[in-house]
Amino acid sequence: MKKNFLNLGRQPIANSFLSSISKKSLKSEYFYNLIISFDTESYLVSVRKPVNPKIQYTDRYAHRASESQTMQKAFRETALKLQKRFKPKFVMEIGSNDGVFLKNFPKRKVIAVEPCKNLAELTKNIFKTYPNFWNKKLSKKILKKYSKIDLIFSANTISHIPDLKETFQGIFNIISDKGVLVIEDPSLSSVIKINSYDQFYDEHVYVFSALAIKNIVDKFNLRLFDAEKISTHGGSLRYYICKNDSKHKNTKRLTKILNSEKNIGLNNFKTFKKFAKKVKNSKQKLVSLLKKLKSKNKKIVSYGATYKSTTVFNYCKIDTSYFHYVTDTTNNKQGKFTPGTHIPIVSPEIGFNDSVDYAFLGAWNFKKEILNKEKNFIKRGGKFITHVPKVKILTK
Ligand code: JHZ
């Protein structure tokens, strides 16, 4: 049974950066209610009413996975590690974005699946790219040209596809008997521990735990045989899945992770009710801190026009009355406006200058990379604000 535990209010599509804030474009802005629920049988945490993927993954998709050094390095290391452990003849990635993972493999050995046409365009001349949504039909189409796949990788994508049946039946069709499916997604345990409620937005239809993944894949004759904690996106889990009767042995570290999830109560509705209270508290603290700084005439900007910020800004009702603008390195976000709250987005070269007193870390998951890059800002007395794990002004 699905039980709701968190209401993050009226939200726009996290990726719908506006080109203009004319009356016409504001009128066509799409909103939905972001309500999060827990399934008491499968332990799956999900958006109660997912948005139609066709309005999310368009030819204007903004996120480029290569924008951070941290992610480039993480994907390079993951590719090497998987290559060494599984020695795949062929690798397929579901949700290949700008090719940041697949570029680490010989280009004749890879297949990319990327439904956002603008992203698929970026890689189609480098390696075989299917500009399609992942589903059973596509798995059959690929199998007409290729043999079964021994390594399927998908980072920050499986959690985005509402139809689990299409996802996993398609995977079951195409995975070889000895094959491995490797999934990475932000972990529910981290979200609960660090109160990163902004991991909930339209695209994150699911925030998985190992407990939930184990239950889900089991329904599709697949088996979770290993899992690993990774540091990306504020704490993620990497899941290793194979066919049910495959020889891959279940690992001790998987048992450890499953037990630790039970210990923190990821199989218990009460945990989520408690979390919802902490989220409300975080909102109050953030808004009162920003009000206080504004009353002292401080100039505050936000650093990184993340999808996560869409949740924070709209839930906390933070707009241009608090933030002058948001800075972001991504070309196709610059010159636009944040979804729902309409704060201008500018390049850091223009906006991250001496006039800024405080910068809210929208991209808090890259705190280390950003603090390292912005030493001069800190040296001259500029300060970062974060809401994760607690609302505070960073002193270091
Ligand atoms: P970042 C996206 O979420 C969407 P977002 C998606 N749904 C998902 O799951 C995750 O990614 C993986 C900028 N930046 O990665 C670049 C700077 O400006 O936290 C990005 O626009 N300066 C697929 O958007 C943004 O911040 C910098 O120094 O929450 C970071 O976005 C750095 C390091 C980044 O993901």
JSON list of N, CA and C in Angstrom, two decimals, residues 82 88-96 101-102 105-106 108-114 127-130 133-135 138-143 146-155 158 167 170-176 180-183:
[
{"chain": "A", "resi": 82, "resn": "LEU", "atom": "N", "xyz": [34.64, -1.31, -13.94]},
{"chain": "A", "resi": 82, "resn": "LEU", "atom": "CA", "xyz": [33.71, -2.29, -14.50]},
{"chain": "A", "resi": 82, "resn": "LEU", "atom": "C", "xyz": [34.38, -3.10, -15.61]},
{"chain": "A", "resi": 88, "resn": "PRO", "atom": "N", "xyz": [33.65, -6.81, -20.24]},
{"chain": "A", "resi": 88, "resn": "PRO", "atom": "CA", "xyz": [32.53, -6.93, -21.20]},
{"chain": "A", "resi": 88, "resn": "PRO", "atom": "C", "xyz": [33.00, -6.83, -22.66]},
{"chain": "A", "resi": 89, "resn": "LYS", "atom": "N", "xyz": [32.31, -7.59, -23.53]},
{"chain": "A", "resi": 89, "resn": "LYS", "atom": "CA", "xyz": [32.62, -7.48, -24.96]},
{"chain": "A", "resi": 89, "resn": "LYS", "atom": "C", "xyz": [31.88, -6.26, -25.51]},
{"chain": "A", "resi": 90, "resn": "PHE", "atom": "N", "xyz": [30.74, -5.97, -24.92]},
{"chain": "A", "resi": 90, "resn": "PHE", "atom": "CA", "xyz": [29.89, -4.89, -25.39]},
{"chain": "A", "resi": 90, "resn": "PHE", "atom": "C", "xyz": [29.25, -4.18, -24.20]},
{"chain": "A", "resi": 91, "resn": "VAL", "atom": "N", "xyz": [29.16, -2.86, -24.28]},
{"chain": "A", "resi": 91, "resn": "VAL", "atom": "CA", "xyz": [28.57, -2.10, -23.18]},
{"chain": "A", "resi": 91, "resn": "VAL", "atom": "C", "xyz": [27.41, -1.27, -23.71]},
{"chain": "A", "resi": 92, "resn": "MET", "atom": "N", "xyz": [26.30, -1.28, -23.01]},
{"chain": "A", "resi": 92, "resn": "MET", "atom": "CA", "xyz": [25.18, -0.42, -23.40]},
{"chain": "A", "resi": 92, "resn": "MET", "atom": "C", "xyz": [24.86, 0.50, -22.23]},
{"chain": "A", "resi": 93, "resn": "GLU", "atom": "N", "xyz": [24.64, 1.78, -22.52]},
{"chain": "A", "resi": 93, "resn": "GLU", "atom": "CA", "xyz": [24.25, 2.68, -21.44]},
{"chain": "A", "resi": 93, "resn": "GLU", "atom": "C", "xyz": [22.83, 3.21, -21.68]},
{"chain": "A", "resi": 94, "resn": "ILE", "atom": "N", "xyz": [22.02, 3.17, -20.65]},
{"chain": "A", "resi": 94, "resn": "ILE", "atom": "CA", "xyz": [20.66, 3.74, -20.74]},
{"chain": "A", "resi": 94, "resn": "ILE", "atom": "C", "xyz": [20.72, 5.13, -20.10]},
{"chain": "A", "resi": 95, "resn": "GLY", "atom": "N", "xyz": [20.47, 6.16, -20.90]},
{"chain": "A", "resi": 95, "resn": "GLY", "atom": "CA", "xyz": [20.56, 7.55, -20.43]},
{"chain": "A", "resi": 95, "resn": "GLY", "atom": "C", "xyz": [22.02, 8.01, -20.50]},
{"chain": "A", "resi": 96, "resn": "SER", "atom": "N", "xyz": [22.55, 8.06, -21.72]},
{"chain": "A", "resi": 96, "resn": "SER", "atom": "CA", "xyz": [24.00, 8.29, -21.89]},
{"chain": "A", "resi": 96, "resn": "SER", "atom": "C", "xyz": [24.39, 9.76, -21.81]},
{"chain": "A", "resi": 101, "resn": "PHE", "atom": "N", "xyz": [30.35, 8.81, -19.71]},
{"chain": "A", "resi": 101, "resn": "PHE", "atom": "CA", "xyz": [30.76, 7.46, -19.26]},
{"chain": "A", "resi": 101, "resn": "PHE", "atom": "C", "xyz": [31.27, 6.65, -20.44]},
{"chain": "A", "resi": 102, "resn": "LEU", "atom": "N", "xyz": [30.49, 6.60, -21.52]},
{"chain": "A", "resi": 102, "resn": "LEU", "atom": "CA", "xyz": [30.82, 5.71, -22.63]},
{"chain": "A", "resi": 102, "resn": "LEU", "atom": "C", "xyz": [32.10, 6.10, -23.37]},
{"chain": "A", "resi": 105, "resn": "PHE", "atom": "N", "xyz": [35.24, 3.90, -23.21]},
{"chain": "A", "resi": 105, "resn": "PHE", "atom": "CA", "xyz": [35.34, 2.56, -23.82]},
{"chain": "A", "resi": 105, "resn": "PHE", "atom": "C", "xyz": [35.66, 2.73, -25.30]},
{"chain": "A", "resi": 106, "resn": "PRO", "atom": "N", "xyz": [36.24, 1.69, -25.94]},
{"chain": "A", "resi": 106, "resn": "PRO", "atom": "CA", "xyz": [36.44, 1.78, -27.39]},
{"chain": "A", "resi": 106, "resn": "PRO", "atom": "C", "xyz": [35.10, 2.00, -28.09]},
{"chain": "A", "resi": 108, "resn": "ARG", "atom": "N", "xyz": [33.69, 1.31, -30.84]},
{"chain": "A", "resi": 108, "resn": "ARG", "atom": "CA", "xyz": [32.98, 0.26, -31.57]},
{"chain": "A", "resi": 108, "resn": "ARG", "atom": "C", "xyz": [32.30, -0.74, -30.63]},
{"chain": "A", "resi": 109, "resn": "LYS", "atom": "N", "xyz": [32.60, -0.62, -29.36]},
{"chain": "A", "resi": 109, "resn": "LYS", "atom": "CA", "xyz": [32.07, -1.60, -28.40]},
{"chain": "A", "resi": 109, "resn": "LYS", "atom": "C", "xyz": [30.89, -1.07, -27.58]},
{"chain": "A", "resi": 110, "resn": "VAL", "atom": "N", "xyz": [30.35, 0.08, -27.97]},
{"chain": "A", "resi": 110, "resn": "VAL", "atom": "CA", "xyz": [29.31, 0.67, -27.11]},
{"chain": "A", "resi": 110, "resn": "VAL", "atom": "C", "xyz": [28.03, 1.03, -27.85]},
{"chain": "A", "resi": 111, "resn": "ILE", "atom": "N", "xyz": [26.94, 0.98, -27.10]},
{"chain": "A", "resi": 111, "resn": "ILE", "atom": "CA", "xyz": [25.64, 1.44, -27.61]},
{"chain": "A", "resi": 111, "resn": "ILE", "atom": "C", "xyz": [25.08, 2.42, -26.59]},
{"chain": "A", "resi": 112, "resn": "ALA", "atom": "N", "xyz": [24.65, 3.58, -27.09]},
{"chain": "A", "resi": 112, "resn": "ALA", "atom": "CA", "xyz": [24.08, 4.59, -26.19]},
{"chain": "A", "resi": 112, "resn": "ALA", "atom": "C", "xyz": [22.58, 4.68, -26.43]},
{"chain": "A", "resi": 113, "resn": "VAL", "atom": "N", "xyz": [21.84, 4.84, -25.34]},
{"chain": "A", "resi": 113, "resn": "VAL", "atom": "CA", "xyz": [20.40, 5.08, -25.45]},
{"chain": "A", "resi": 113, "resn": "VAL", "atom": "C", "xyz": [20.13, 6.41, -24.76]},
{"chain": "A", "resi": 114, "resn": "GLU", "atom": "N", "xyz": [19.62, 7.39, -25.50]},
{"chain": "A", "resi": 114, "resn": "GLU", "atom": "CA", "xyz": [19.42, 8.72, -24.93]},
{"chain": "A", "resi": 114, "resn": "GLU", "atom": "C", "xyz": [18.20, 9.38, -25.58]},
{"chain": "A", "resi": 127, "resn": "PHE", "atom": "N", "xyz": [29.60, 7.36, -31.35]},
{"chain": "A", "resi": 127, "resn": "PHE", "atom": "CA", "xyz": [29.24, 5.93, -31.25]},
{"chain": "A", "resi": 127, "resn": "PHE", "atom": "C", "xyz": [27.75, 5.75, -31.50]},
{"chain": "A", "resi": 128, "resn": "LYS", "atom": "N", "xyz": [27.36, 4.49, -31.68]},
{"chain": "A", "resi": 128, "resn": "LYS", "atom": "CA", "xyz": [25.96, 4.20, -32.01]},
{"chain": "A", "resi": 128, "resn": "LYS", "atom": "C", "xyz": [25.05, 4.73, -30.90]},
{"chain": "A", "resi": 129, "resn": "THR", "atom": "N", "xyz": [24.15, 5.64, -31.27]},
{"chain": "A", "resi": 129, "resn": "THR", "atom": "CA", "xyz": [23.26, 6.25, -30.28]},
{"chain": "A", "resi": 129, "resn": "THR", "atom": "C", "xyz": [21.80, 6.09, -30.72]},
{"chain": "A", "resi": 130, "resn": "TYR", "atom": "N", "xyz": [21.01, 5.48, -29.89]},
{"chain": "A", "resi": 130, "resn": "TYR", "atom": "CA", "xyz": [19.57, 5.40, -30.16]},
{"chain": "A", "resi": 130, "resn": "TYR", "atom": "C", "xyz": [18.87, 6.57, -29.47]},
{"chain": "A", "resi": 133, "resn": "PHE", "atom": "N", "xyz": [13.42, 6.52, -25.92]},
{"chain": "A", "resi": 133, "resn": "PHE", "atom": "CA", "xyz": [13.18, 6.13, -24.53]},
{"chain": "A", "resi": 133, "resn": "PHE", "atom": "C", "xyz": [13.49, 4.64, -24.39]},
{"chain": "A", "resi": 134, "resn": "TRP", "atom": "N", "xyz": [14.00, 4.25, -23.23]},
{"chain": "A", "resi": 134, "resn": "TRP", "atom": "CA", "xyz": [14.27, 2.84, -22.99]},
{"chain": "A", "resi": 134, "resn": "TRP", "atom": "C", "xyz": [12.94, 2.11, -22.72]},
{"chain": "A", "resi": 135, "resn": "ASN", "atom": "N", "xyz": [12.68, 1.03, -23.45]},
{"chain": "A", "resi": 135, "resn": "ASN", "atom": "CA", "xyz": [11.51, 0.18, -23.18]},
{"chain": "A", "resi": 135, "resn": "ASN", "atom": "C", "xyz": [11.68, -1.16, -23.88]},
{"chain": "A", "resi": 138, "resn": "LEU", "atom": "N", "xyz": [12.31, -1.03, -27.67]},
{"chain": "A", "resi": 138, "resn": "LEU", "atom": "CA", "xyz": [13.67, -0.67, -28.07]},
{"chain": "A", "resi": 138, "resn": "LEU", "atom": "C", "xyz": [14.63, -1.85, -27.86]},
{"chain": "A", "resi": 139, "resn": "SER", "atom": "N", "xyz": [14.43, -2.60, -26.77]},
{"chain": "A", "resi": 139, "resn": "SER", "atom": "CA", "xyz": [15.32, -3.75, -26.53]},
{"chain": "A", "resi": 139, "resn": "SER", "atom": "C", "xyz": [15.23, -4.73, -27.69]},
{"chain": "A", "resi": 140, "resn": "LYS", "atom": "N", "xyz": [14.02, -4.91, -28.22]},
{"chain": "A", "resi": 140, "resn": "LYS", "atom": "CA", "xyz": [13.83, -5.85, -29.35]},
{"chain": "A", "resi": 140, "resn": "LYS", "atom": "C", "xyz": [14.47, -5.29, -30.62]},
{"chain": "A", "resi": 141, "resn": "LYS", "atom": "N", "xyz": [14.34, -3.97, -30.79]},
{"chain": "A", "resi": 141, "resn": "LYS", "atom": "CA", "xyz": [14.93, -3.34, -31.98]},
{"chain": "A", "resi": 141, "resn": "LYS", "atom": "C", "xyz": [16.46, -3.50, -31.96]},
{"chain": "A", "resi": 142, "resn": "ILE", "atom": "N", "xyz": [17.06, -3.28, -30.80]},
{"chain": "A", "resi": 142, "resn": "ILE", "atom": "CA", "xyz": [18.52, -3.39, -30.69]},
{"chain": "A", "resi": 142, "resn": "ILE", "atom": "C", "xyz": [18.96, -4.84, -30.94]},
{"chain": "A", "resi": 143, "resn": "LEU", "atom": "N", "xyz": [18.17, -5.78, -30.43]},
{"chain": "A", "resi": 143, "resn": "LEU", "atom": "CA", "xyz": [18.52, -7.20, -30.58]},
{"chain": "A", "resi": 143, "resn": "LEU", "atom": "C", "xyz": [18.47, -7.67, -32.04]},
{"chain": "A", "resi": 146, "resn": "TYR", "atom": "N", "xyz": [22.17, -6.43, -32.80]},
{"chain": "A", "resi": 146, "resn": "TYR", "atom": "CA", "xyz": [23.29, -6.80, -31.92]},
{"chain": "A", "resi": 146, "resn": "TYR", "atom": "C", "xyz": [22.96, -8.07, -31.14]},
{"chain": "A", "resi": 147, "resn": "SER", "atom": "N", "xyz": [24.02, -8.72, -30.65]},
{"chain": "A", "resi": 147, "resn": "SER", "atom": "CA", "xyz": [23.77, -9.89, -29.79]},
{"chain": "A", "resi": 147, "resn": "SER", "atom": "C", "xyz": [23.47, -9.39, -28.38]},
{"chain": "A", "resi": 148, "resn": "LYS", "atom": "N", "xyz": [23.19, -10.33, -27.46]},
{"chain": "A", "resi": 148, "resn": "LYS", "atom": "CA", "xyz": [22.83, -9.90, -26.09]},
{"chain": "A", "resi": 148, "resn": "LYS", "atom": "C", "xyz": [24.01, -9.19, -25.44]},
{"chain": "A", "resi": 149, "resn": "ILE", "atom": "N", "xyz": [23.71, -8.32, -24.49]},
{"chain": "A", "resi": 149, "resn": "ILE", "atom": "CA", "xyz": [24.72, -7.41, -23.95]},
{"chain": "A", "resi": 149, "resn": "ILE", "atom": "C", "xyz": [25.24, -7.94, -22.60]},
{"chain": "A", "resi": 150, "resn": "ASP", "atom": "N", "xyz": [26.55, -7.86, -22.40]},
{"chain": "A", "resi": 150, "resn": "ASP", "atom": "CA", "xyz": [27.08, -8.38, -21.12]},
{"chain": "A", "resi": 150, "resn": "ASP", "atom": "C", "xyz": [27.32, -7.32, -20.06]},
{"chain": "A", "resi": 151, "resn": "LEU", "atom": "N", "xyz": [27.29, -6.04, -20.44]},
{"chain": "A", "resi": 151, "resn": "LEU", "atom": "CA", "xyz": [27.32, -4.99, -19.40]},
{"chain": "A", "resi": 151, "resn": "LEU", "atom": "C", "xyz": [26.35, -3.87, -19.78]},
{"chain": "A", "resi": 152, "resn": "ILE", "atom": "N", "xyz": [25.36, -3.69, -18.94]},
{"chain": "A", "resi": 152, "resn": "ILE", "atom": "CA", "xyz": [24.42, -2.57, -19.13]},
{"chain": "A", "resi": 152, "resn": "ILE", "atom": "C", "xyz": [24.65, -1.62, -17.97]},
{"chain": "A", "resi": 153, "resn": "PHE", "atom": "N", "xyz": [24.86, -0.35, -18.29]},
{"chain": "A", "resi": 153, "resn": "PHE", "atom": "CA", "xyz": [25.13, 0.64, -17.25]},
{"chain": "A", "resi": 153, "resn": "PHE", "atom": "C", "xyz": [24.06, 1.73, -17.33]},
{"chain": "A", "resi": 154, "resn": "SER", "atom": "N", "xyz": [23.71, 2.25, -16.17]},
{"chain": "A", "resi": 154, "resn": "SER", "atom": "CA", "xyz": [22.74, 3.34, -16.17]},
{"chain": "A", "resi": 154, "resn": "SER", "atom": "C", "xyz": [22.90, 4.18, -14.90]},
{"chain": "A", "resi": 155, "resn": "ALA", "atom": "N", "xyz": [23.39, 5.40, -15.06]},
{"chain": "A", "resi": 155, "resn": "ALA", "atom": "CA", "xyz": [23.59, 6.27, -13.90]},
{"chain": "A", "resi": 155, "resn": "ALA", "atom": "C", "xyz": [22.53, 7.37, -13.91]},
{"chain": "A", "resi": 158, "resn": "ILE", "atom": "N", "xyz": [17.59, 5.16, -14.25]},
{"chain": "A", "resi": 158, "resn": "ILE", "atom": "CA", "xyz": [16.53, 4.17, -13.97]},
{"chain": "A", "resi": 158, "resn": "ILE", "atom": "C", "xyz": [15.52, 4.79, -12.98]},
{"chain": "A", "resi": 167, "resn": "THR", "atom": "N", "xyz": [10.98, -1.01, -18.02]},
{"chain": "A", "resi": 167, "resn": "THR", "atom": "CA", "xyz": [12.43, -0.90, -17.78]},
{"chain": "A", "resi": 167, "resn": "THR", "atom": "C", "xyz": [13.06, -2.27, -17.63]},
{"chain": "A", "resi": 170, "resn": "GLY", "atom": "N", "xyz": [12.54, -4.98, -20.45]},
{"chain": "A", "resi": 170, "resn": "GLY", "atom": "CA", "xyz": [13.44, -4.64, -21.56]},
{"chain": "A", "resi": 170, "resn": "GLY", "atom": "C", "xyz": [14.86, -5.08, -21.25]},
{"chain": "A", "resi": 171, "resn": "ILE", "atom": "N", "xyz": [15.28, -4.86, -20.02]},
{"chain": "A", "resi": 171, "resn": "ILE", "atom": "CA", "xyz": [16.63, -5.26, -19.61]},
{"chain": "A", "resi": 171, "resn": "ILE", "atom": "C", "xyz": [16.75, -6.79, -19.62]},
{"chain": "A", "resi": 172, "resn": "PHE", "atom": "N", "xyz": [15.73, -7.46, -19.11]},
{"chain": "A", "resi": 172, "resn": "PHE", "atom": "CA", "xyz": [15.76, -8.93, -19.09]},
{"chain": "A", "resi": 172, "resn": "PHE", "atom": "C", "xyz": [15.90, -9.48, -20.51]},
{"chain": "A", "resi": 173, "resn": "ASN", "atom": "N", "xyz": [15.22, -8.85, -21.47]},
{"chain": "A", "resi": 173, "resn": "ASN", "atom": "CA", "xyz": [15.29, -9.29, -22.87]},
{"chain": "A", "resi": 173, "resn": "ASN", "atom": "C", "xyz": [16.71, -9.24, -23.41]},
{"chain": "A", "resi": 174, "resn": "ILE", "atom": "N", "xyz": [17.42, -8.17, -23.05]},
{"chain": "A", "resi": 174, "resn": "ILE", "atom": "CA", "xyz": [18.67, -7.87, -23.77]},
{"chain": "A", "resi": 174, "resn": "ILE", "atom": "C", "xyz": [19.94, -8.30, -23.02]},
{"chain": "A", "resi": 175, "resn": "ILE", "atom": "N", "xyz": [19.84, -8.57, -21.74]},
{"chain": "A", "resi": 175, "resn": "ILE", "atom": "CA", "xyz": [21.03, -8.91, -20.96]},
{"chain": "A", "resi": 175, "resn": "ILE", "atom": "C", "xyz": [21.44, -10.37, -21.26]},
{"chain": "A", "resi": 176, "resn": "SER", "atom": "N", "xyz": [22.74, -10.60, -21.39]},
{"chain": "A", "resi": 176, "resn": "SER", "atom": "CA", "xyz": [23.19, -11.98, -21.66]},
{"chain": "A", "resi": 176, "resn": "SER", "atom": "C", "xyz": [23.07, -12.81, -20.38]},
{"chain": "A", "resi": 180, "resn": "VAL", "atom": "N", "xyz": [25.65, -8.37, -16.64]},
{"chain": "A", "resi": 180, "resn": "VAL", "atom": "CA", "xyz": [25.44, -7.60, -15.42]},
{"chain": "A", "resi": 180, "resn": "VAL", "atom": "C", "xyz": [24.81, -6.24, -15.77]},
{"chain": "A", "resi": 181, "resn": "LEU", "atom": "N", "xyz": [23.85, -5.86, -14.96]},
{"chain": "A", "resi": 181, "resn": "LEU", "atom": "CA", "xyz": [23.26, -4.53, -15.05]},
{"chain": "A", "resi": 181, "resn": "LEU", "atom": "C", "xyz": [23.79, -3.73, -13.87]},
{"chain": "A", "resi": 182, "resn": "VAL", "atom": "N", "xyz": [24.40, -2.58, -14.14]},
{"chain": "A", "resi": 182, "resn": "VAL", "atom": "CA", "xyz": [24.92, -1.74, -13.06]},
{"chain": "A", "resi": 182, "resn": "VAL", "atom": "C", "xyz": [24.14, -0.43, -13.05]},
{"chain": "A", "resi": 183, "resn": "ILE", "atom": "N", "xyz": [23.51, -0.16, -11.92]},
{"chain": "A", "resi": 183, "resn": "ILE", "atom": "CA", "xyz": [22.70, 1.06, -11.79]},
{"chain": "A", "resi": 183, "resn": "ILE", "atom": "C", "xyz": [23.30, 1.95, -10.70]}
]
